[in-house]
Short mmCIF file of C-alpha atoms in Angstrom, two decimals:
data_model
loop_
_atom_site.label_atom_id
_atom_site.label_comp_id
_atom_site.label_asym_id
_atom_site.label_seq_id
_atom_site.Cartn_x
_atom_site.Cartn_y
_atom_site.Cartn_z
CA MET A 189 -0.59 0.48 -0.36
CA THR A 190 0.99 3.87 -0.73
CA ALA A 191 0.08 6.56 1.02
CA THR A 192 -1.95 8.47 -1.09
CA VAL A 193 -1.37 12.50 -0.71
CA GLN A 194 -2.57 14.79 -2.98
CA ARG A 195 -0.78 17.65 -4.45
CA SER A 196 -3.88 19.99 -5.99
CA PRO A 197 -5.99 23.16 -4.73
CA ARG A 198 -9.19 21.91 -2.76
CA ASN A 199 -11.47 23.08 -0.22
CA GLY A 200 -9.88 26.65 -1.28
CA VAL A 201 -6.42 25.42 0.48
CA ASP A 202 -3.17 25.70 -1.93
CA VAL A 203 -2.64 22.13 -1.29
CA PRO A 204 1.17 21.97 -3.30
CA THR A 205 2.24 25.51 -1.08
CA LEU A 206 1.34 23.81 1.87
CA PHE A 207 3.48 20.98 1.29
CA ALA A 208 6.52 23.32 -0.25
CA THR A 209 6.08 24.88 3.87
CA LEU A 210 6.16 21.67 5.22
CA ASP A 211 9.45 21.19 3.01
CA ALA A 212 10.97 23.73 3.55
CA VAL A 213 10.48 24.00 7.04
CA LYS A 214 12.19 20.60 7.69
CA GLY A 215 15.13 21.65 5.44
CA ALA A 216 15.50 24.26 8.30
CA PRO A 217 13.60 23.85 11.09
CA GLU A 218 14.66 26.95 13.50
CA ILE A 219 12.03 28.60 10.53
CA ALA A 220 9.36 27.43 12.56
CA GLN A 221 9.65 29.82 15.82
CA PHE A 222 7.20 31.50 16.31
CA GLN A 223 5.88 34.49 18.88
CA PHE A 224 2.13 36.16 18.61
CA ARG A 225 1.41 39.29 20.24
CA ALA A 226 -1.82 41.71 21.15
CA HIS A 227 -2.08 44.25 22.74
CA ASN A 228 -4.95 45.92 24.61
CA GLU A 229 -6.25 48.57 26.21
CA TRP A 230 -8.24 49.64 28.26
CA VAL A 231 -12.01 51.53 27.86
CA SER A 232 -13.35 51.87 30.76
CA GLY A 233 -15.93 49.37 32.97
CA THR A 234 -15.19 45.82 32.30
CA HIS A 235 -14.33 46.93 28.05
CA SER A 236 -11.08 46.35 26.95
CA ARG A 237 -10.02 46.33 23.39
CA SER A 238 -7.49 44.63 21.80
CA VAL A 239 -4.62 45.03 18.54
CA ILE A 240 -3.32 42.30 16.34
CA GLN A 241 -1.11 42.82 13.45
CA GLY A 242 2.39 41.91 14.08
CA PHE A 243 4.35 38.49 14.85
CA TYR A 244 7.16 37.15 14.32
CA GLY A 245 7.80 33.88 12.37
CA ALA A 246 9.79 31.74 9.36
CA GLY A 247 12.91 34.09 10.27
CA GLN A 248 11.35 37.13 10.66
CA GLU A 249 9.07 40.00 11.16
CA ASP A 250 6.22 39.33 9.03
CA THR A 251 4.24 42.34 6.74
CA SER A 252 1.77 40.65 4.91
CA ARG A 253 -0.69 42.55 7.15
CA THR A 254 -1.18 45.61 6.05
CA ASP A 255 -4.21 46.54 8.31
CA PRO A 256 -4.66 45.37 12.61
CA PHE A 257 -7.33 43.90 13.67
CA ALA A 258 -9.37 45.13 16.56
CA PHE A 259 -11.07 43.04 18.68
CA ASP A 260 -13.49 44.68 21.65
CA ALA A 261 -14.28 42.81 24.49
CA ASP A 262 -16.99 43.48 28.06
CA HIS A 263 -19.05 41.77 30.68
CA PRO A 264 -22.89 41.71 29.61
CA ALA A 265 -25.31 43.22 31.51
CA VAL A 266 -26.22 40.82 33.87
CA LEU A 267 -22.40 40.59 35.03
CA VAL A 268 -22.49 45.00 35.40
CA GLY A 269 -20.87 45.34 31.98
CA SER A 270 -21.82 47.60 29.39
CA ASN A 271 -21.97 44.68 26.60
CA GLN A 272 -19.15 46.13 24.26
CA GLY A 273 -17.55 42.74 23.82
CA PRO A 274 -18.41 39.20 24.15
CA THR A 275 -16.93 37.77 27.22
CA PRO A 276 -12.86 36.76 27.09
CA VAL A 277 -14.19 33.67 28.42
CA GLU A 278 -16.13 33.37 24.72
CA PHE A 279 -13.52 34.30 22.83
CA LEU A 280 -11.80 31.40 23.92
CA LEU A 281 -14.62 29.37 22.93
CA HIS A 282 -14.12 31.05 19.01
CA ALA A 283 -10.11 30.03 19.23
CA ILE A 284 -10.93 26.48 19.89
CA ALA A 285 -13.48 26.46 17.12
CA THR A 286 -11.34 27.60 14.70
CA CYS A 287 -8.15 26.11 15.37
CA LEU A 288 -10.27 23.65 14.98
CA THR A 289 -11.89 24.41 11.83
CA ALA A 290 -8.91 25.39 9.84
CA GLY A 291 -6.51 22.01 10.31
CA LEU A 292 -9.43 20.26 9.29
CA ALA A 293 -9.92 21.95 6.32
CA ASN A 294 -6.41 21.20 6.15
CA ILE A 295 -5.90 18.45 6.91
CA ALA A 296 -9.66 16.91 4.38
CA ALA A 297 -7.18 18.82 0.83
CA ALA A 298 -4.24 16.80 2.00
CA ARG A 299 -5.84 14.00 2.29
CA GLY A 300 -8.34 14.76 -1.34
CA ILE A 301 -11.58 15.16 1.08
CA THR A 302 -13.88 18.37 0.02
CA LEU A 303 -15.73 19.64 1.65
CA ARG A 304 -19.51 20.58 1.32
CA ARG A 305 -20.34 22.68 4.68
CA VAL A 306 -18.22 22.70 8.09
CA SER A 307 -20.05 23.77 10.94
CA SER A 308 -19.47 24.10 14.89
CA THR A 309 -20.62 24.80 18.10
CA VAL A 310 -19.24 25.60 21.23
CA GLU A 311 -20.44 25.89 24.42
CA GLY A 312 -18.45 25.93 27.55
CA ASP A 313 -19.86 25.90 31.64
CA ILE A 314 -19.22 27.88 34.14
CA ASP A 315 -19.08 28.57 37.84
CA LEU A 316 -18.74 32.32 38.25
CA LEU A 317 -18.52 31.42 41.92
CA GLY A 318 -15.45 30.93 41.62
CA VAL A 319 -14.51 34.47 39.69
CA PHE A 320 -16.33 35.82 42.58
CA GLY A 321 -14.01 34.35 45.06
CA LEU A 322 -17.75 32.30 47.06
CA SER A 323 -16.74 29.32 47.02
CA GLU A 324 -14.27 27.03 47.81
CA VAL A 325 -14.10 24.85 45.36
CA ALA A 326 -15.82 26.32 42.33
CA ARG A 327 -12.54 26.97 39.54
CA ASN A 328 -12.42 30.00 38.01
CA GLY A 329 -12.58 28.81 34.11
CA TYR A 330 -14.53 26.14 31.96
CA ARG A 331 -15.38 23.24 33.97
CA GLN A 332 -15.98 21.84 31.09
CA ILE A 333 -16.12 22.81 26.78
CA ARG A 334 -18.18 20.93 24.80
CA VAL A 335 -17.46 21.46 21.22
CA HIS A 336 -20.02 19.28 17.83
CA PHE A 337 -19.13 19.25 14.70
CA ASP A 338 -21.55 18.97 11.56
CA VAL A 339 -19.20 18.31 8.88
CA GLU A 340 -20.42 17.61 4.98
CA GLY A 341 -18.13 16.26 2.25
CA ASP A 342 -17.85 13.62 -0.34
CA ALA A 343 -16.31 10.56 1.97
CA SER A 344 -17.45 8.94 4.21
CA PRO A 345 -18.71 9.00 8.16
CA GLU A 346 -15.78 7.66 9.47
CA GLU A 347 -13.19 9.90 7.02
CA LEU A 348 -14.93 13.12 8.14
CA ALA A 349 -15.35 12.58 11.29
CA ALA A 350 -11.40 11.16 11.70
CA LEU A 351 -10.07 14.65 10.07
CA VAL A 352 -12.26 16.33 13.25
CA GLU A 353 -9.82 13.97 14.64
CA GLN A 354 -7.12 14.02 12.98
CA SER A 355 -7.01 17.77 13.94
CA ARG A 356 -7.40 17.87 17.28
CA ARG A 357 -4.59 16.09 17.41
CA ARG A 358 -2.74 19.26 16.05
CA SER A 359 -4.14 22.10 17.41
CA ALA A 360 -2.50 24.23 19.12
CA VAL A 361 -6.35 25.79 21.09
CA TYR A 362 -6.95 22.65 21.43
CA ASP A 363 -3.79 21.22 23.58
CA VAL A 364 -3.47 25.12 25.30
CA LEU A 365 -6.86 24.88 27.07
CA VAL A 366 -6.89 21.01 27.74
CA ASN A 367 -2.93 20.71 29.10
CA GLY A 368 -2.24 24.75 29.67
CA THR A 369 0.81 26.63 28.86
CA ASP A 370 2.85 28.79 31.21
CA VAL A 371 1.79 32.32 31.49
CA GLN A 372 3.93 34.79 33.01
CA ILE A 373 2.62 38.03 34.03
CA ASP A 374 4.87 41.48 35.23
CA VAL A 375 4.00 45.63 35.91
CA SER A 376 4.47 48.30 35.77
CA THR A 377 3.54 51.47 36.95
CA PRO A 378 4.84 54.57 34.89
CA VAL A 379 5.15 58.38 37.24
CA LYS A 380 4.58 60.63 34.78
CA PRO A 381 6.80 63.40 35.33
CA SER A 382 6.01 66.22 37.33
CA MET B 148 -8.82 47.80 61.57
CA THR B 149 -11.63 48.30 59.38
CA ALA B 150 -11.50 47.12 55.79
CA THR B 151 -12.31 49.86 54.05
CA VAL B 152 -15.56 49.45 50.47
CA GLN B 153 -15.84 52.64 48.09
CA ARG B 154 -19.63 52.25 46.63
CA SER B 155 -19.51 54.71 44.62
CA PRO B 156 -18.72 54.37 40.69
CA ARG B 157 -16.06 54.45 39.53
CA ASN B 158 -13.27 53.60 36.41
CA GLY B 159 -17.27 52.94 34.54
CA VAL B 160 -17.43 50.64 36.97
CA ASP B 161 -20.60 51.11 38.35
CA VAL B 162 -19.72 49.99 41.98
CA PRO B 163 -23.41 49.68 44.08
CA THR B 164 -24.69 47.53 41.37
CA LEU B 165 -21.66 45.08 41.60
CA PHE B 166 -21.59 44.79 44.74
CA ALA B 167 -25.45 44.61 44.45
CA THR B 168 -24.93 41.56 42.12
CA LEU B 169 -22.63 39.82 44.62
CA ASP B 170 -25.36 40.28 47.39
CA ALA B 171 -27.73 38.48 44.83
CA VAL B 172 -25.48 35.50 45.00
CA LYS B 173 -24.44 35.07 47.70
CA GLY B 174 -27.95 35.31 48.37
CA ALA B 175 -28.70 32.09 45.44
CA PRO B 176 -25.20 30.68 44.55
CA GLU B 177 -27.04 28.44 41.60
CA ILE B 178 -27.72 32.64 39.78
CA ALA B 179 -23.84 31.88 39.44
CA GLN B 180 -23.64 28.60 37.05
CA PHE B 181 -23.34 30.09 33.23
CA GLN B 182 -23.43 28.95 29.56
CA PHE B 183 -21.35 30.68 26.88
CA ARG B 184 -21.49 29.47 23.17
CA ALA B 185 -20.08 30.56 19.66
CA HIS B 186 -21.57 28.82 16.37
CA ASN B 187 -18.93 28.58 13.36
CA GLU B 188 -19.78 28.40 10.11
CA TRP B 189 -16.21 27.62 7.76
CA VAL B 190 -15.27 29.77 4.74
CA SER B 191 -13.17 28.68 2.93
CA GLY B 192 -9.72 27.15 3.53
CA THR B 193 -8.08 28.23 6.76
CA HIS B 194 -11.50 31.01 7.24
CA SER B 195 -13.84 30.30 9.04
CA ARG B 196 -16.02 32.20 11.23
CA SER B 197 -17.84 32.60 14.65
CA VAL B 198 -20.96 34.21 15.98
CA ILE B 199 -21.05 34.66 19.45
CA GLN B 200 -24.44 35.93 20.62
CA GLY B 201 -27.01 34.49 23.51
CA PHE B 202 -26.13 32.74 27.04
CA TYR B 203 -27.93 30.84 29.66
CA GLY B 204 -26.70 32.69 33.20
CA ALA B 205 -28.24 34.17 36.36
CA GLY B 206 -31.36 31.18 35.97
CA GLN B 207 -32.12 32.72 32.04
CA GLU B 208 -31.31 33.00 28.65
CA ASP B 209 -29.34 36.57 28.08
CA THR B 210 -31.20 38.58 26.50
CA SER B 211 -29.35 42.56 26.40
CA ARG B 212 -27.70 41.35 23.37
CA THR B 213 -29.19 42.43 20.12
CA ASP B 214 -26.11 42.43 17.96
CA PRO B 215 -24.69 39.07 17.45
CA PHE B 216 -20.49 39.65 17.34
CA ALA B 217 -19.07 38.46 14.41
CA PHE B 218 -15.00 37.70 14.22
CA ASP B 219 -12.85 35.81 11.40
CA ALA B 220 -10.08 33.74 12.18
CA ASP B 221 -6.99 32.72 9.53
CA HIS B 222 -3.66 32.15 8.91
CA PRO B 223 -1.40 34.08 7.38
CA ALA B 224 0.02 33.75 4.58
CA VAL B 225 3.45 32.46 5.16
CA LEU B 226 1.38 29.00 6.67
CA VAL B 227 -0.97 29.62 3.59
CA GLY B 228 -4.29 31.04 4.48
CA SER B 229 -5.47 34.08 3.29
CA ASN B 230 -5.51 36.65 6.67
CA GLN B 231 -8.61 37.77 6.61
CA GLY B 232 -8.45 37.22 10.02
CA PRO B 233 -5.94 36.80 13.14
CA THR B 234 -5.29 33.28 13.72
CA PRO B 235 -7.41 30.84 16.45
CA VAL B 236 -2.96 31.09 18.95
CA GLU B 237 -3.82 35.02 18.90
CA PHE B 238 -7.02 35.20 20.45
CA LEU B 239 -6.23 33.17 23.46
CA LEU B 240 -3.71 36.46 23.48
CA HIS B 241 -7.37 38.59 22.89
CA ALA B 242 -8.79 36.63 26.08
CA ILE B 243 -6.38 37.13 28.44
CA ALA B 244 -6.00 40.76 28.45
CA THR B 245 -8.69 41.93 28.35
CA CYS B 246 -10.05 39.62 31.33
CA LEU B 247 -7.12 40.36 33.49
CA THR B 248 -8.29 43.91 32.49
CA ALA B 249 -11.92 43.64 33.54
CA GLY B 250 -10.96 42.16 36.87
CA LEU B 251 -8.67 44.53 37.02
CA ALA B 252 -10.79 48.05 36.68
CA ASN B 253 -13.28 45.60 39.16
CA ILE B 254 -10.74 45.83 41.71
CA ALA B 255 -9.35 48.86 41.66
CA ALA B 256 -13.27 50.36 41.51
CA ALA B 257 -13.81 47.99 44.98
CA ARG B 258 -11.02 48.98 46.43
CA GLY B 259 -10.98 53.05 45.29
CA ILE B 260 -8.91 53.52 43.19
CA THR B 261 -8.62 55.30 39.72
CA LEU B 262 -7.46 54.70 37.08
CA ARG B 263 -5.77 56.94 34.40
CA ARG B 264 -4.79 54.20 32.17
CA VAL B 265 -4.09 49.78 31.18
CA SER B 266 -2.38 48.70 28.23
CA SER B 267 -0.88 45.25 27.68
CA THR B 268 0.91 43.17 25.59
CA VAL B 269 0.50 39.75 25.53
CA GLU B 270 3.28 37.52 23.73
CA GLY B 271 3.62 34.17 23.00
CA ASP B 272 5.64 32.38 21.36
CA ILE B 273 5.08 29.10 19.52
CA ASP B 274 7.36 25.81 17.39
CA LEU B 275 5.20 24.77 15.07
CA LEU B 276 7.46 21.37 14.53
CA GLY B 277 4.41 20.75 17.23
CA VAL B 278 1.50 21.33 14.36
CA PHE B 279 2.83 20.06 11.43
CA GLY B 280 4.22 16.46 13.06
CA LEU B 281 7.44 16.86 11.91
CA SER B 282 8.60 16.62 16.00
CA GLU B 283 8.28 14.63 18.79
CA VAL B 284 9.61 16.98 21.51
CA ALA B 285 7.95 20.46 21.10
CA ARG B 286 4.06 20.39 22.21
CA ASN B 287 1.21 21.75 19.70
CA GLY B 288 0.53 24.80 21.62
CA TYR B 289 2.51 27.70 23.20
CA ARG B 290 5.16 27.45 24.99
CA GLN B 291 4.59 30.04 27.13
CA ILE B 292 1.91 33.43 27.00
CA ARG B 293 3.89 36.29 28.66
CA VAL B 294 1.78 39.20 29.18
CA HIS B 295 3.18 42.97 30.23
CA PHE B 296 0.97 45.45 31.61
CA ASP B 297 1.14 49.50 32.21
CA VAL B 298 -1.05 50.71 34.58
CA GLU B 299 -1.18 54.62 35.41
CA GLY B 300 -3.55 55.54 37.99
CA ASP B 301 -3.98 57.40 41.67
CA ALA B 302 -2.40 54.43 44.46
CA SER B 303 1.24 53.52 45.26
CA PRO B 304 3.17 52.04 42.83
CA GLU B 305 2.26 48.52 44.51
CA GLU B 306 -1.26 48.92 45.27
CA LEU B 307 -1.57 49.04 41.72
CA ALA B 308 1.02 45.94 40.93
CA ALA B 309 -1.53 44.18 42.98
CA LEU B 310 -4.75 44.39 41.58
CA VAL B 311 -2.98 42.78 38.53
CA GLU B 312 -2.26 40.17 40.90
CA GLN B 313 -5.57 40.01 42.59
CA SER B 314 -7.17 40.24 38.59
CA ARG B 315 -4.97 37.79 37.64
CA ARG B 316 -5.98 35.27 41.29
CA ARG B 317 -10.34 36.22 40.13
CA SER B 318 -9.24 35.36 36.32
CA ALA B 319 -11.59 32.59 34.36
CA VAL B 320 -9.41 32.30 31.03
CA TYR B 321 -5.60 33.38 33.06
CA ASP B 322 -7.55 28.74 35.31
CA VAL B 323 -8.02 27.55 31.74
CA LEU B 324 -4.92 29.19 30.34
CA VAL B 325 -2.73 28.03 32.71
CA ASN B 326 -4.28 24.56 34.52
CA GLY B 327 -6.27 23.50 31.25
CA THR B 328 -9.58 21.98 31.38
CA ASP B 329 -11.73 19.70 30.16
CA VAL B 330 -12.58 19.25 25.74
CA GLN B 331 -14.87 17.41 24.59
CA ILE B 332 -15.67 16.32 20.62
CA ASP B 333 -17.75 15.38 19.25
CA VAL B 334 -18.99 15.23 15.16
CA SER B 335 -22.39 14.24 13.01
CA THR B 336 -21.68 13.79 9.79
CA PRO B 337 -25.00 15.07 7.67
CA VAL B 338 -25.52 12.86 5.32
CA LYS B 339 -28.24 15.60 3.09
CA PRO B 340 -31.96 13.29 0.93
CA SER B 341 -30.71 12.78 -2.40
#
């Protein structure tokens, strides 16, 4: 048996370039070192705004994003916010859905499977007694996150489900959400000259 | 000594309502059970879009968000994407910045500290050899996330730094990113009637 690798564009994925990129990384593993960044400014109350644009990767600063991306976050009214954006924890749900979906499309293309539709619904259960400091047992974060995928494409149900499983195995966001990572925080308190 | 609790609005935080909310939760802890959600649709290649609107909390479905929030994510050109949004992992950086900042503003208001400016820069280091499946040792997710805060306000440097520390102790996103959580994934493969 020979593994079949499809090298034609599919699902909007430039498969030849994808494989060329993998080959380039195999030849120079140091180009796989990336640093992503976000800059946030507090607006008022629980409302703040992040700007995301530059990152380091493939041996250089990226300049391909000509315009910055900007996102607001806030608490809802019931949590004494002003609804200027989703809550921070909802962005975690967006992150896991988009990471798994991007991987799924890449893997499907590499396997020669044409996708018709991929949608997902993510739910996260959280007991805010933790955040409120009102419980000795409730954690601050989500107790559980559930991701439900609907995948339609030109392959058997087993092959379509296997795309999600392989995407999970290679997902950066899944890894962080399940296994955690090192988070370091430091603070400067600039004093304005009088 | 008596702890001083400030109950006037400050920093855009409605402190009286914040304390009233805490009192309500103390009296009926079951209202602290929340469920947040996101719905994602694949667009093309690594580009997908999430919609975030409804959630369950305080004993009912929230209806205060009259318009849905929508966010794109994509891979950059160097990772064979089309730059239609930030990468999924960058949304994790946005999530931690906004969660810590929202908490900080609430805590400052409760402590009677007026903030002038709060900004933060988040960096995440990741070795994509993991995601590419080209390393036995590199993990898929971030190796480390660093958050640097600049906090200006009417308090001593120690008091301002303590706001960040208390926000970290009560942050839902920090907890998930550091400690991980349970993530469950399932798949349906709808077959269209012929």
